[in-house]
Amino acid sequence: MGFLKTCVLRNTCTAVCFWRSQVVQKPSVRRISTTSPRSSVMPAWVIDKYGNNEVLRFTQNMAIPMIHYPNEVIIKVHAASVNPIDVNMRSGYGATALNMKRDPLHIKIKGEEFPLTLGRDVSGVVMECGLDVRYFKPGDEVSHKPKSLTHTQAASLPYVALTAWSAINKVGGLNDKNCAGKR
């Protein structure tokens, strides 16, 4: 069982009490956590540079991501699938767009996106939610997975389902306004 370690930083600050015309010395105490209450690493397939299959590396020690924006969630992944986009990302596809999203002000140095975790289609359980997340809560199976599907089955569906929907919508011209009664 892990214990949460805390440090107490003490320094003396001076507070001035204007209504009493007094100077009061009082210590300020700030607690800082030095360990996370949850595991801080996870297993993952990652790349450390763009290239072919030789750049793929399996690690047991990938840092668990943190929530940076209020609309993000952290998922404990039970199953992941690698789709054609992941394969292309391994060789650099989308790097410019992803880096612009991660670093719109171009503050970071080129190459800081590594190690990059592959496998965008996942099934698992929500661990944490950002402050603006209303659709999910910790403990929910994503994406509100039907109970009849295993996590492996659910992880294999997103890319396939979106490809089929795109074909029906873009090529077939069907949408929510014109498909009533059609098969």
Tab-separated table of C-alpha atoms in Angstrom:
chain	number	residue	atom	x	y	z
A	1	MET	CA	0.000	0.000	0.000
A	2	GLY	CA	1.446	3.344	-1.013
A	3	PHE	CA	1.434	6.272	1.320
A	4	LEU	CA	0.974	9.844	0.227
A	5	LYS	CA	4.081	11.758	1.190
A	6	THR	CA	3.752	15.441	1.934
A	7	CYS	CA	6.253	18.151	2.566
A	8	VAL	CA	5.527	21.187	4.650
A	9	LEU	CA	7.267	24.337	3.555
A	10	ARG	CA	7.635	26.879	6.299
A	11	ASN	CA	8.785	30.405	6.008
A	12	THR	CA	7.910	33.402	8.015
A	13	CYS	CA	5.822	36.118	6.499
A	14	THR	CA	4.916	39.466	7.930
A	15	ALA	CA	1.301	40.525	8.001
A	16	VAL	CA	0.341	44.086	8.725
A	17	CYS	CA	-2.880	44.669	10.575
A	18	PHE	CA	-3.889	48.170	9.441
A	19	TRP	CA	-6.866	48.616	11.706
A	20	ARG	CA	-4.751	47.878	14.811
A	21	SER	CA	-1.513	49.454	13.534
A	22	GLN	CA	0.385	46.284	14.399
A	23	VAL	CA	2.923	44.121	12.644
A	24	VAL	CA	2.297	40.401	13.239
A	25	GLN	CA	4.783	37.605	12.467
A	26	LYS	CA	3.014	34.441	11.406
A	27	PRO	CA	4.353	31.326	9.745
A	28	SER	CA	2.860	30.326	6.424
A	29	VAL	CA	2.421	26.623	5.820
A	30	ARG	CA	1.941	25.103	2.366
A	31	ARG	CA	1.516	21.380	1.781
A	32	ILE	CA	2.985	19.879	-1.379
A	33	SER	CA	2.305	16.338	-2.504
A	34	THR	CA	5.405	14.476	-3.668
A	35	THR	CA	3.599	11.382	-4.925
A	36	SER	CA	0.397	10.832	-6.812
A	37	PRO	CA	-2.439	8.880	-5.179
A	38	ARG	CA	-2.637	6.796	-8.401
A	39	SER	CA	-0.006	5.025	-10.433
A	40	SER	CA	2.108	7.433	-12.469
A	41	VAL	CA	3.168	5.054	-15.258
A	42	MET	CA	1.434	2.767	-17.759
A	43	PRO	CA	2.386	0.280	-20.475
A	44	ALA	CA	2.227	1.637	-24.038
A	45	TRP	CA	3.454	1.289	-27.604
A	46	VAL	CA	5.370	4.468	-28.364
A	47	ILE	CA	7.658	6.007	-30.944
A	48	ASP	CA	10.656	8.202	-30.148
A	49	LYS	CA	11.008	9.510	-33.715
A	50	TYR	CA	9.110	9.253	-36.978
A	51	GLY	CA	9.946	6.318	-39.251
A	52	ASN	CA	8.938	2.765	-40.168
A	53	ASN	CA	8.153	-0.229	-37.934
A	54	GLU	CA	11.643	-0.184	-36.405
A	55	VAL	CA	10.773	2.992	-34.447
A	56	LEU	CA	8.004	1.194	-32.490
A	57	ARG	CA	8.916	0.482	-28.885
A	58	PHE	CA	6.926	-1.153	-26.065
A	59	THR	CA	7.448	0.325	-22.627
A	60	GLN	CA	6.043	-0.438	-19.188
A	61	ASN	CA	7.019	3.043	-17.951
A	62	MET	CA	5.135	5.599	-20.050
A	63	ALA	CA	4.012	8.556	-17.934
A	64	ILE	CA	0.256	8.692	-17.468
A	65	PRO	CA	-1.079	11.850	-19.148
A	66	MET	CA	-2.453	14.727	-17.096
A	67	ILE	CA	-5.574	16.752	-17.738
A	68	HIS	CA	-4.502	20.063	-19.266
A	69	TYR	CA	-7.862	21.400	-20.476
A	70	PRO	CA	-11.290	21.364	-18.790
A	71	ASN	CA	-12.865	19.250	-21.563
A	72	GLU	CA	-10.411	16.332	-21.283
A	73	VAL	CA	-10.739	12.938	-19.588
A	74	ILE	CA	-8.199	10.335	-18.481
A	75	ILE	CA	-9.115	6.780	-19.478
A	76	LYS	CA	-7.760	3.554	-18.040
A	77	VAL	CA	-7.403	1.675	-21.312
A	78	HIS	CA	-8.490	-1.972	-21.307
A	79	ALA	CA	-8.056	-2.447	-25.086
A	80	ALA	CA	-6.692	-0.355	-27.948
A	81	SER	CA	-6.553	-0.859	-31.680
A	82	VAL	CA	-4.129	0.562	-34.192
A	83	ASN	CA	-5.862	1.953	-37.252
A	84	PRO	CA	-4.436	3.279	-40.557
A	85	ILE	CA	-4.118	6.777	-39.103
A	86	ASP	CA	-1.886	5.454	-36.291
A	87	VAL	CA	0.282	3.644	-38.847
A	88	ASN	CA	0.626	6.858	-40.861
A	89	MET	CA	1.288	8.909	-37.706
A	90	ARG	CA	4.244	6.627	-37.009
A	91	SER	CA	5.830	7.973	-40.191
A	92	GLY	CA	4.960	11.617	-39.440
A	93	TYR	CA	1.437	12.036	-40.839
A	94	GLY	CA	-0.357	14.867	-39.034
A	95	ALA	CA	2.699	15.933	-37.027
A	96	THR	CA	2.391	19.588	-38.024
A	97	ALA	CA	-1.304	19.770	-37.141
A	98	LEU	CA	-0.828	17.931	-33.825
A	99	ASN	CA	2.084	20.163	-32.849
A	100	MET	CA	0.066	23.287	-33.679
A	101	LYS	CA	-2.715	22.035	-31.403
A	102	ARG	CA	-0.282	21.122	-28.603
A	103	ASP	CA	1.829	24.274	-28.950
A	104	PRO	CA	-0.002	27.070	-30.816
A	105	LEU	CA	2.583	29.685	-29.803
A	106	HIS	CA	5.557	27.568	-30.992
A	107	ILE	CA	7.211	27.673	-27.576
A	108	LYS	CA	8.414	24.074	-27.485
A	109	ILE	CA	11.452	22.740	-29.294
A	110	LYS	CA	10.918	20.446	-32.303
A	111	GLY	CA	10.869	16.799	-31.204
A	112	GLU	CA	9.293	17.410	-27.782
A	113	GLU	CA	6.183	15.494	-28.843
A	114	PHE	CA	8.081	12.255	-28.226
A	115	PRO	CA	7.577	9.694	-26.914
A	116	LEU	CA	4.285	9.590	-28.825
A	117	THR	CA	1.722	6.952	-27.849
A	118	LEU	CA	-0.037	5.213	-30.740
A	119	GLY	CA	-3.501	3.621	-30.644
A	120	ARG	CA	-6.262	6.221	-30.714
A	121	ASP	CA	-9.218	3.812	-30.779
A	122	VAL	CA	-9.635	2.650	-27.194
A	123	SER	CA	-12.079	1.109	-24.794
A	124	GLY	CA	-11.754	1.449	-21.069
A	125	VAL	CA	-12.995	3.213	-17.966
A	126	VAL	CA	-12.931	6.937	-17.190
A	127	MET	CA	-10.533	7.652	-14.317
A	128	GLU	CA	-10.654	11.463	-14.158
A	129	CYS	CA	-12.643	14.250	-15.795
A	130	GLY	CA	-11.850	17.873	-16.521
A	131	LEU	CA	-14.055	20.508	-14.910
A	132	ASP	CA	-16.223	21.049	-18.034
A	133	VAL	CA	-16.879	17.347	-18.748
A	134	ARG	CA	-20.588	16.605	-18.276
A	135	TYR	CA	-21.163	13.552	-20.499
A	136	PHE	CA	-18.830	11.205	-18.592
A	137	LYS	CA	-17.996	10.631	-14.948
A	138	PRO	CA	-15.280	8.535	-13.296
A	139	GLY	CA	-16.166	4.850	-13.543
A	140	ASP	CA	-18.057	5.148	-16.871
A	141	GLU	CA	-17.076	2.762	-19.632
A	142	VAL	CA	-16.192	4.687	-22.786
A	143	SER	CA	-17.802	5.434	-25.109
A	144	HIS	CA	-20.740	4.325	-22.997
A	145	LYS	CA	-19.837	0.836	-24.218
A	146	PRO	CA	-22.745	-1.580	-24.568
A	147	LYS	CA	-22.528	-4.301	-21.923
A	148	SER	CA	-22.800	-6.959	-24.652
A	149	LEU	CA	-19.396	-5.917	-26.100
A	150	THR	CA	-16.014	-6.773	-24.659
A	151	HIS	CA	-13.438	-3.991	-24.401
A	152	THR	CA	-11.505	-5.569	-27.286
A	153	GLN	CA	-14.594	-5.550	-29.504
A	154	ALA	CA	-15.426	-1.958	-28.554
A	155	ALA	CA	-11.870	-0.754	-29.266
A	156	SER	CA	-12.021	-2.214	-32.772
A	157	LEU	CA	-15.126	-0.240	-33.789
A	158	PRO	CA	-14.456	3.553	-33.840
A	159	TYR	CA	-12.451	3.844	-37.078
A	160	VAL	CA	-14.601	1.281	-38.896
A	161	ALA	CA	-17.861	2.869	-37.723
A	162	LEU	CA	-16.729	6.399	-38.621
A	163	THR	CA	-15.588	5.200	-42.063
A	164	ALA	CA	-18.993	3.599	-42.698
A	165	TRP	CA	-20.843	6.681	-41.419
A	166	SER	CA	-18.682	8.944	-43.611
A	167	ALA	CA	-19.471	6.836	-46.699
A	168	ILE	CA	-23.202	6.902	-45.975
A	169	ASN	CA	-23.148	10.625	-45.209
A	170	LYS	CA	-20.668	12.029	-47.756
A	171	VAL	CA	-21.000	9.601	-50.667
A	172	GLY	CA	-24.583	8.448	-50.124
A	173	GLY	CA	-25.811	11.912	-49.134
A	174	LEU	CA	-27.851	10.612	-46.213
A	175	ASN	CA	-28.128	12.628	-43.013
A	176	ASP	CA	-30.534	13.094	-40.104
A	177	LYS	CA	-32.797	15.348	-42.207
A	178	ASN	CA	-33.303	13.134	-45.278
A	179	CYS	CA	-33.000	9.508	-44.184
A	180	ALA	CA	-36.301	8.907	-42.396
A	181	GLY	CA	-37.858	5.691	-43.701
A	182	LYS	CA	-34.866	4.797	-45.889
A	183	ARG	CA	-32.954	1.527	-45.659
